[in-house]
Coordinates of C-alpha atoms in Angstrom, one line a residue:
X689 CA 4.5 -10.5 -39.2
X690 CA 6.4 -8.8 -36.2
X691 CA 9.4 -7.2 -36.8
X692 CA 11.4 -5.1 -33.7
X693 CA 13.5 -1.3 -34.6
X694 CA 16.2 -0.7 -32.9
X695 CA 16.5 3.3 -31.8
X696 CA 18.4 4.6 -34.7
X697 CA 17.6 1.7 -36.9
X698 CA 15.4 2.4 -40.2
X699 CA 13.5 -0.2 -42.3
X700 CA 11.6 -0.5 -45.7
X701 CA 7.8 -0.4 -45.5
X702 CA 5.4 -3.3 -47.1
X703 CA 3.7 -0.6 -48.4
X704 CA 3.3 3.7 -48.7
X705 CA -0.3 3.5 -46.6
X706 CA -0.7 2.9 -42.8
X707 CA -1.1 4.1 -39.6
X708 CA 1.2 4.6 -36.5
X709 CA 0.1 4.2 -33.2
X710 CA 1.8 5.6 -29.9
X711 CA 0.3 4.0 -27.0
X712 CA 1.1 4.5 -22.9
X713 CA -0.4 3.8 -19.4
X714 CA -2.8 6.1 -18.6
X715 CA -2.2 8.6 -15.2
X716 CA -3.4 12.0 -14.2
X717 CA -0.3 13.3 -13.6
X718 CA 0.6 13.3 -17.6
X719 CA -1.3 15.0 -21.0
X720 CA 0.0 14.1 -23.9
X721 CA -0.3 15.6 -27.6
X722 CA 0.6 13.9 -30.7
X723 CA 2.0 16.4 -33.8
X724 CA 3.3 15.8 -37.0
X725 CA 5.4 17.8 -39.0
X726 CA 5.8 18.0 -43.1
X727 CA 9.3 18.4 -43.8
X728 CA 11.8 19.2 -46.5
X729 CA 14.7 17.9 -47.6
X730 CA 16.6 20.6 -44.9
X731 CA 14.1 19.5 -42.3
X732 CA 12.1 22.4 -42.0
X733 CA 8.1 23.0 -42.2
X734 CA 7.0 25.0 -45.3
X735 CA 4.6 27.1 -42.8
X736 CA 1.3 26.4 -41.1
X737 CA 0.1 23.7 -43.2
X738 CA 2.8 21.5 -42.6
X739 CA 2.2 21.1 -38.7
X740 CA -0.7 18.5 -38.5
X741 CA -2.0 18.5 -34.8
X742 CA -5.6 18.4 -33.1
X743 CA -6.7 21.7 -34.8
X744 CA -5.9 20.7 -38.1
X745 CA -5.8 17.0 -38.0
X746 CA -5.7 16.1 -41.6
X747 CA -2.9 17.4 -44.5
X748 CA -4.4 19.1 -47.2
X749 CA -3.0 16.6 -49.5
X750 CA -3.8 13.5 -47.5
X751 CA -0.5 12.5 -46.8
X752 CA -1.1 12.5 -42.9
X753 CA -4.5 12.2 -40.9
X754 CA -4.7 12.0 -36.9
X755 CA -7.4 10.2 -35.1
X756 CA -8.8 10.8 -32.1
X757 CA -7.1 9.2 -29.3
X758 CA -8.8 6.4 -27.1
X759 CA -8.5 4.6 -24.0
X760 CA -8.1 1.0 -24.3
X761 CA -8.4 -0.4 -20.8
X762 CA -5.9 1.4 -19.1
X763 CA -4.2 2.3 -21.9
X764 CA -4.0 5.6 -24.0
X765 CA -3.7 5.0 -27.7
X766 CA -2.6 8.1 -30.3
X767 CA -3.5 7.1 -34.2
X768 CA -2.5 8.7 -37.4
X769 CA -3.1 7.6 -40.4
X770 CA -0.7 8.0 -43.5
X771 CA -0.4 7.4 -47.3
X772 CA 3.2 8.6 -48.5
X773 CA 2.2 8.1 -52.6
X774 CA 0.3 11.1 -51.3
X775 CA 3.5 13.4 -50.3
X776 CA 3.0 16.9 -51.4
X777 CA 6.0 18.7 -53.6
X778 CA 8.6 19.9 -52.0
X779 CA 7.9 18.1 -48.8
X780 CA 10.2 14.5 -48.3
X781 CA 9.6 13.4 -44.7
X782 CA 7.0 13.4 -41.5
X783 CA 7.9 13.4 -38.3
X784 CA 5.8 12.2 -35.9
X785 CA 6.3 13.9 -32.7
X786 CA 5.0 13.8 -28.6
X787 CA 4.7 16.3 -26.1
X788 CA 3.6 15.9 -22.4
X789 CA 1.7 19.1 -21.6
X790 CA 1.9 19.0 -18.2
X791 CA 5.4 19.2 -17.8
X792 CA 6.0 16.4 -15.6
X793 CA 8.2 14.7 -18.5
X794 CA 8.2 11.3 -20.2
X795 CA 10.6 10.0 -17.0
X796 CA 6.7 9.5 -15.3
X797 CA 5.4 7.9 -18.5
X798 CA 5.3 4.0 -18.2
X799 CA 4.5 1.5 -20.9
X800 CA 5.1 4.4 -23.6
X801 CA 5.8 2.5 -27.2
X802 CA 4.8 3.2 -31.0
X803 CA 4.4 0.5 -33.3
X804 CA 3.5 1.1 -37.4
X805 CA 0.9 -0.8 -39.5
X806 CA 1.3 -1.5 -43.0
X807 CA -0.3 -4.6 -44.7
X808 CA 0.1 -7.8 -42.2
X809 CA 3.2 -6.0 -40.5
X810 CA 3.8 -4.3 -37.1
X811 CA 7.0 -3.3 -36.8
X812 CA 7.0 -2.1 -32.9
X813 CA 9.4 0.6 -31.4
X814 CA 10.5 1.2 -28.4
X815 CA 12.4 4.0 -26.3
X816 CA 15.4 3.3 -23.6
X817 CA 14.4 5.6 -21.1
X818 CA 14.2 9.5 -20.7
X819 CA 14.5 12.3 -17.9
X820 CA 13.6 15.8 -18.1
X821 CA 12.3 15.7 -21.5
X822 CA 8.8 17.1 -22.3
X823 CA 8.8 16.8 -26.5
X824 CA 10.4 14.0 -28.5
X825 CA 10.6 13.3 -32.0
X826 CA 9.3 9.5 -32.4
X827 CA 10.2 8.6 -35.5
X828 CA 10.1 9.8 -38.9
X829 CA 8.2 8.6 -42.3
X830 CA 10.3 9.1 -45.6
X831 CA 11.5 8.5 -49.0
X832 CA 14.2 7.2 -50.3
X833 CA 14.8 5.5 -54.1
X834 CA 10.9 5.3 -54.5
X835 CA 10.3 3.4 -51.1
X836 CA 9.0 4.1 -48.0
X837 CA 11.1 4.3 -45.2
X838 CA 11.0 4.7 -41.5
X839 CA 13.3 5.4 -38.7
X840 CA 13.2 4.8 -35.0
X841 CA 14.3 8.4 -33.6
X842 CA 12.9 9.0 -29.7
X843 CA 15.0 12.0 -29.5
X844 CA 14.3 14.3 -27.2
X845 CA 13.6 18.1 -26.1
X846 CA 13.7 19.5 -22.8
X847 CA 11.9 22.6 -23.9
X848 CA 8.8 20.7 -25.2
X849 CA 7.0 21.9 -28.0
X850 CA 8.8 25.4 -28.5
X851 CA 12.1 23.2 -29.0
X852 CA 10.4 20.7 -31.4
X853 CA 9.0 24.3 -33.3
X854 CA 12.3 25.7 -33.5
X855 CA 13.9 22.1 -34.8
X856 CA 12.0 22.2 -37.6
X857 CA 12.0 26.0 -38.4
X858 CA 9.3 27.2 -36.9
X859 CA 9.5 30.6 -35.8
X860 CA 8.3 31.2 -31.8
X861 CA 7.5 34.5 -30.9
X862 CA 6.5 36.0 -27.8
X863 CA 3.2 37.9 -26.9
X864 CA 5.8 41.0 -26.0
X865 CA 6.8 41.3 -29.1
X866 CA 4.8 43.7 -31.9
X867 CA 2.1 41.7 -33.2
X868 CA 1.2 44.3 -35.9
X869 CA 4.5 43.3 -37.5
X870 CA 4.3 40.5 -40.2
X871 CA 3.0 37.6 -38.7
X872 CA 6.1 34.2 -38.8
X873 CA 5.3 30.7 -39.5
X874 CA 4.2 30.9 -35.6
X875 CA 3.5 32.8 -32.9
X876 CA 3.6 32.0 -29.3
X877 CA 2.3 33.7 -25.5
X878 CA 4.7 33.9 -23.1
X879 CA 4.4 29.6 -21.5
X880 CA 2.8 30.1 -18.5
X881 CA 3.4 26.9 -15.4
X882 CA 0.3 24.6 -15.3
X883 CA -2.0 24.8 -12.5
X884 CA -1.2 22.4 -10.2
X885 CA -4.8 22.4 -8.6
X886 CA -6.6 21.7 -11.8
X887 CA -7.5 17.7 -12.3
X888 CA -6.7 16.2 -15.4
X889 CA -9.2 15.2 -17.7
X890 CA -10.0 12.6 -21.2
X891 CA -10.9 16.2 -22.7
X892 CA -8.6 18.5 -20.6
X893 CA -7.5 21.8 -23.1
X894 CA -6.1 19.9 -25.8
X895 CA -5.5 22.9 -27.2
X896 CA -3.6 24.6 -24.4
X897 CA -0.4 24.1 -26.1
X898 CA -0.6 24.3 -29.4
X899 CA -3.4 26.8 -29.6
X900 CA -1.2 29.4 -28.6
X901 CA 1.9 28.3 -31.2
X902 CA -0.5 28.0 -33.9
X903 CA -2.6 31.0 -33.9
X904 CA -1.7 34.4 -34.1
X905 CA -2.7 36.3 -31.0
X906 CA -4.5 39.6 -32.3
X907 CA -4.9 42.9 -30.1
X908 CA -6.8 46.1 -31.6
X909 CA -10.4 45.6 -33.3
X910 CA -9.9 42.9 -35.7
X911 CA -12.8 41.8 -38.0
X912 CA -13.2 38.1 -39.0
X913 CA -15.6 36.2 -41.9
X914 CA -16.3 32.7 -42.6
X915 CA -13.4 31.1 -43.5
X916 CA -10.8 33.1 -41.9
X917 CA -8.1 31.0 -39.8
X918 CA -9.4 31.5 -36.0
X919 CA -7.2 34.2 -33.4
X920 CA -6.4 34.2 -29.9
X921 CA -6.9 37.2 -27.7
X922 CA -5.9 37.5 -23.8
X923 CA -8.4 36.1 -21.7
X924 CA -9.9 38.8 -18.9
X925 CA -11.8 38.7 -16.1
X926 CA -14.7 40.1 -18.0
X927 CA -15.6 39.3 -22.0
X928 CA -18.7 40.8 -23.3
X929 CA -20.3 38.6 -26.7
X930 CA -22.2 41.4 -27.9
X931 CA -24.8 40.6 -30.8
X932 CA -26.1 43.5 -32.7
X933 CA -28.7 44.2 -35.7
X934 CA -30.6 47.2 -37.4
X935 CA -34.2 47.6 -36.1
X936 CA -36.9 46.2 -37.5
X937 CA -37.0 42.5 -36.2
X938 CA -36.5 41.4 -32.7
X939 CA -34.1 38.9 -32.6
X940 CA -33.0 37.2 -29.2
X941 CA -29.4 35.9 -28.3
X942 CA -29.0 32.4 -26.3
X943 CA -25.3 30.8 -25.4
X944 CA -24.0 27.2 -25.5
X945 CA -22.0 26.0 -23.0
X946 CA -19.9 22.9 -23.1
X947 CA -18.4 21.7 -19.6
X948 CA -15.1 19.8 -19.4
X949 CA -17.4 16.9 -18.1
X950 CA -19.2 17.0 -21.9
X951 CA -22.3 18.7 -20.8
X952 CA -24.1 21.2 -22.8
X953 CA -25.9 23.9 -20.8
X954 CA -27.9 26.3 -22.7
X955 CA -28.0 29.9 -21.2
X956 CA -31.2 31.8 -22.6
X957 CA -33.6 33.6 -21.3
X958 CA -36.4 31.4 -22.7
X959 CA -36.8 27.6 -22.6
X960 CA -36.8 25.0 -25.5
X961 CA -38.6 21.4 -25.3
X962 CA -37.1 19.7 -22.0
X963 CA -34.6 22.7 -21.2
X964 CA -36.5 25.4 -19.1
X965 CA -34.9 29.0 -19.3
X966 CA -31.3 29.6 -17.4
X967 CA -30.3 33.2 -17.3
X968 CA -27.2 32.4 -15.8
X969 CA -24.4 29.8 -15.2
X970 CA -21.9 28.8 -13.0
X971 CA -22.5 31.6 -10.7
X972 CA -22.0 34.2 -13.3
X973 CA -19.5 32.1 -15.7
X974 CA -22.0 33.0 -18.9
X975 CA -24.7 35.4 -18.3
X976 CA -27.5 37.1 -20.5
X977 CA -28.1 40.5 -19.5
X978 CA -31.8 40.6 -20.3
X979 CA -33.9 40.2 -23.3
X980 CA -34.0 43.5 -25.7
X981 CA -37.4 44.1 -27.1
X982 CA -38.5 46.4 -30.0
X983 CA -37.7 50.1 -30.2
X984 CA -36.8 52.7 -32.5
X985 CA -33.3 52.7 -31.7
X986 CA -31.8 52.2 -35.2
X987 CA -29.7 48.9 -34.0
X988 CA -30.4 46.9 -31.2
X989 CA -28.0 45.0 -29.4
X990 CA -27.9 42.1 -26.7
X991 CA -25.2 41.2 -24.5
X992 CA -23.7 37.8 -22.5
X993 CA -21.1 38.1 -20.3
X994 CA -18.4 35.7 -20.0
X995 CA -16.6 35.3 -16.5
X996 CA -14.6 32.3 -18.0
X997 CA -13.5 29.3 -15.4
X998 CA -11.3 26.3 -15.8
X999 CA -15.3 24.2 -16.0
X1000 CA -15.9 25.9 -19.5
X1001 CA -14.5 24.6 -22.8
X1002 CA -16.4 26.2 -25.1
X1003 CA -19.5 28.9 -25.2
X1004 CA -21.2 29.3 -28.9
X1005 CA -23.4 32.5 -29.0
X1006 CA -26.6 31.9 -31.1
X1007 CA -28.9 34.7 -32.6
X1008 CA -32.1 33.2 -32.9
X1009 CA -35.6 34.9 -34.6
X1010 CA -38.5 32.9 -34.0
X1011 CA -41.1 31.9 -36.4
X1012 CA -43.8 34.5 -34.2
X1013 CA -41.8 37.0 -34.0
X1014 CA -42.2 37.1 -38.1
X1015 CA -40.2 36.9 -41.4
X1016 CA -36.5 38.3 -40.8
X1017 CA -33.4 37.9 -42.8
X1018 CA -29.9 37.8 -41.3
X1019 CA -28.7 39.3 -44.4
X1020 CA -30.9 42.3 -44.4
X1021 CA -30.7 43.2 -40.7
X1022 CA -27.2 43.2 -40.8
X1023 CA -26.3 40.4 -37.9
X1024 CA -23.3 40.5 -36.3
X1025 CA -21.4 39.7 -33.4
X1026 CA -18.4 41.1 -31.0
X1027 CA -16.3 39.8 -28.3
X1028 CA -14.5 42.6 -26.5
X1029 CA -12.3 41.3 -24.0
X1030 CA -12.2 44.8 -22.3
X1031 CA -8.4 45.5 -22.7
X1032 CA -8.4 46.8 -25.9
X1033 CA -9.6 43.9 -27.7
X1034 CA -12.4 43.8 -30.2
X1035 CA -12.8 40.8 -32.4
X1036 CA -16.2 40.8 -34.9
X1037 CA -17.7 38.5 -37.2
X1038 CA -20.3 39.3 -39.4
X1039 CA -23.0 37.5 -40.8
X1040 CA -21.6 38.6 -44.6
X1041 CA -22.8 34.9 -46.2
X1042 CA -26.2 35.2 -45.3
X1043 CA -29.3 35.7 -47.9
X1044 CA -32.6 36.9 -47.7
X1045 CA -34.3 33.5 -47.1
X1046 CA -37.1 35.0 -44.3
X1047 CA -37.3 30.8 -42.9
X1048 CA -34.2 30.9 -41.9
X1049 CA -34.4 31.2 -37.5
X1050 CA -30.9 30.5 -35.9
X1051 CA -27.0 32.1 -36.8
X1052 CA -24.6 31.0 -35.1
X1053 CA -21.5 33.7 -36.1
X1054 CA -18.5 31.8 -34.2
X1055 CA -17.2 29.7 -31.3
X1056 CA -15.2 30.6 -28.4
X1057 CA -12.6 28.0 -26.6
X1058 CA -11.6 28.4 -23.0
X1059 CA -7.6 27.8 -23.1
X1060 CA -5.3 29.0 -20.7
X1061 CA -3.2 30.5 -23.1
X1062 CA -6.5 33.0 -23.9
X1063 CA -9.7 32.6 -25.6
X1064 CA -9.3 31.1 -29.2
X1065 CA -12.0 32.7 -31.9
X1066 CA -13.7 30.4 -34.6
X1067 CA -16.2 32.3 -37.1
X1068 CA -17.9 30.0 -38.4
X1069 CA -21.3 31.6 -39.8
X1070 CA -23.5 28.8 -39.1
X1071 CA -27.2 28.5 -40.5
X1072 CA -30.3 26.8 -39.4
X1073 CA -32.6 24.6 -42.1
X1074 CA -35.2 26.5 -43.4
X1075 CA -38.3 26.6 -40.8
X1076 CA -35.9 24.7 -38.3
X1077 CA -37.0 25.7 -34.3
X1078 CA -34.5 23.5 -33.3
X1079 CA -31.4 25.0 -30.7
X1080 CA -28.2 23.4 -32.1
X1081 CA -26.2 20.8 -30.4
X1082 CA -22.4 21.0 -29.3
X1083 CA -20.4 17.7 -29.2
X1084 CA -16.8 17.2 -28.5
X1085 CA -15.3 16.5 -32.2
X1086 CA -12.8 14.1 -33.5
X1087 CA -9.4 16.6 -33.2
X1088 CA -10.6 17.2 -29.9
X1089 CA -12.2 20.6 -30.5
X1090 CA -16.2 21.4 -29.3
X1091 CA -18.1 20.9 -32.5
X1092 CA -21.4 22.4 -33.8
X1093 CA -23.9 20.3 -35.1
X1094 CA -27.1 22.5 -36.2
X1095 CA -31.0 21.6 -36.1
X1096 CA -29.7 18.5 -33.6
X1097 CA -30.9 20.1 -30.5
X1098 CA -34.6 20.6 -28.6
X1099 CA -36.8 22.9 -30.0
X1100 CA -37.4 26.1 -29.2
X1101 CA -41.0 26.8 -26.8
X1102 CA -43.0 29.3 -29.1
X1103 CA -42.1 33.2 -27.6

């Protein structure tokens, strides 16, 4: 059954599981971003885990799950999935918001409509029109006398995501002001106008805008473990991923590189099965600065610089100890890496959750993510299977974020 709301109009639900869709005609003058936001009774967000969005596409509770857009034809379709028997306390609506990231507005986007699926019912919604607006506030998911309600809305913002943030009580900073102060519900750079010279792309910087708002921006030397939410510091001409361990071993450090095109291009200064050695990319982009051997300095380092363009996603440093180089434990030679941006700017992640296991070849310590709002930092303390030569593989994941996947990629040529 088809059933038509009216802007303004709300309707009962068939049932408290679904999914809502908010489909448009694709152009690449437009890149939109679909965000959800857990509210009270007043409205408001109860802090970070109440903004569901491509970096954290799924509610802790369930109540609200986002899928990976697709292109149907020509045709761009946003999903989330939602099951309001599954609302957490305190919280009494979602509202399921857009944004168009390149700040050309919703007046250029054609065909733009939302439609929700529960049971055998489609109950399709559609906006009258809009102008400058660059955020809107689709429509909203609630409860009312134990039922499931929703509510056509298509209100919009002319200040785009900040203005949707600060409707629903999240805080918006600036990078100006004191970040050593206690960090708000969210912090936000200065916005900075889109480069008009940069094609848009399926995976273009989905998390340009919302990186920024949802992660706090860190300056100083900061020190991150597994588990930790990820930071943002200023992207610089110049970022060093230093890698560094006590003497004793010789361990080797190799970078992954994913391309907005979804290539992988591995940067290391010796080859694996089908992948000769590459010292250097995209004229300097990500650079190794030359194999470190033994010594009797009591740590040894190695170094890859990052000269970051608008071609690089992501890069993943890997610290890698092959089987003939001996036994070696991550844990016991102290692994760990640093990304120093150069302007004051330290951010390190050691390998804390490692053991002793001497079959245990690759680490990888954290990701990095291109943005143009800086360089977002992941630690993610990764581990290869026991014995494993195999280079890990780096794929584009469902909340649109480059993913690791270890022991998929070639193996290593014996050093």
């Amino acid at each position: 059954m088809n059933q038509l709301l009216q802007m303004g109009a709300n309707t009962v639900l068939s049932s408290s599981k679904g999914n809502v869709t908010v489909s448009y005609e694709i152009s690449n003058s437009i890149d939109i971003s679909l965000t959800a936001f857990l509210l009270t009774d007043s409205d408001k967000v109860q802090g970070d885990s109440g903004i569901i969005f491509y970096n954290q596409p799924k509610s802790a509770s369930g109540v609200a799950t986002l899928i990976s857009p697709e292109n149907v034809g020509n045709t761009k379709v946003h999903k989330m999935n939602f099951d309001m028997s599954k609302v957490p306390a305190g919280i009494t609506k979602v509202a399921i918001t857009l944004t168009e990231d390149n700040s050309t507005g919703f007046s250029n986007v054609k065909n733009l409509k939302a439609e929700i699926y529960t049971n055998n019912t489609i109950i399709k919604l559609t906006p009258s029109g809009f102008t400058n607006e660059n955020g809107i506030v689709v429509l909203e998911l609630y409860l009312r006398n134990g039922q499931t309600k929703a509510k056509s809305i298509w209100r919009g913002f002319d200040s785009g995501l900040s203005g949707l943030c600060e409707n629903y009580g999240v805080e918006v900073e600036s990078e100006e002001k004191n970040m050593s102060s206690d960090p708000k519900t969210i912090q936000k750079q200065t916005p900075k106008e889109p480069d008009k010279n940069l094609a848009v792309t399926e995976n273009k910087n989905r998390q340009n805008t919302l990186a920024a708002i949802s992660l706090e921006k860190v300056k100083g030397n900061i020190s991150l473990v597994k588990g930790q939410k990820a930071v943002i510091i200023e992207k610089t001409p110049v970022i060093t991923a230093t890698v560094s361990w006590k003497t004793g071993t010789d361990y080797d450090i190799y970078a992954l590189v994913y391309t907005k095109n979804g290539k992988q291009v591995d940067v290391a200064m010796f080859g694996a099965k089908g992948t000769p050695p590459l010292r250097s990319y995209g004229n300097g982009a990500v650079e190794h600065q030359g194999d470190i051997r033994r010594n009797n300095q009591p740590t040894k380092t190695e170094e890859i610089k990052l000269r970051l363009n608008n071609d690089i996603l992501a890069v993943v440093p890997v610290v890698y100890s092959a089987q003939s180089n001996g036994t070696g434990s991550f844990y016991r030679y102290k692994v760990s890496m640093s990304i120093d941006n150069h302007n004051g700017t330290s951010v390190t992640i050691v390998a804390k959750n490692a053991n002793n296991n001497d079959r245990i070849y690759s680490c990888v310590p954290g990701i990095l993510h291109n943005t143009q709002d800086g360089v977002i930092i992941n630690p993610l303390e990764y581990y290869s299977a026991p014995n494993s030569e195999s280079r890990p593989k780096l794929i584009m994941g469902s909340s649109n974020m480059v993913e690791v996947l270890m022991d998929k990629g070639p193996i290593n040529d014996y050093k």
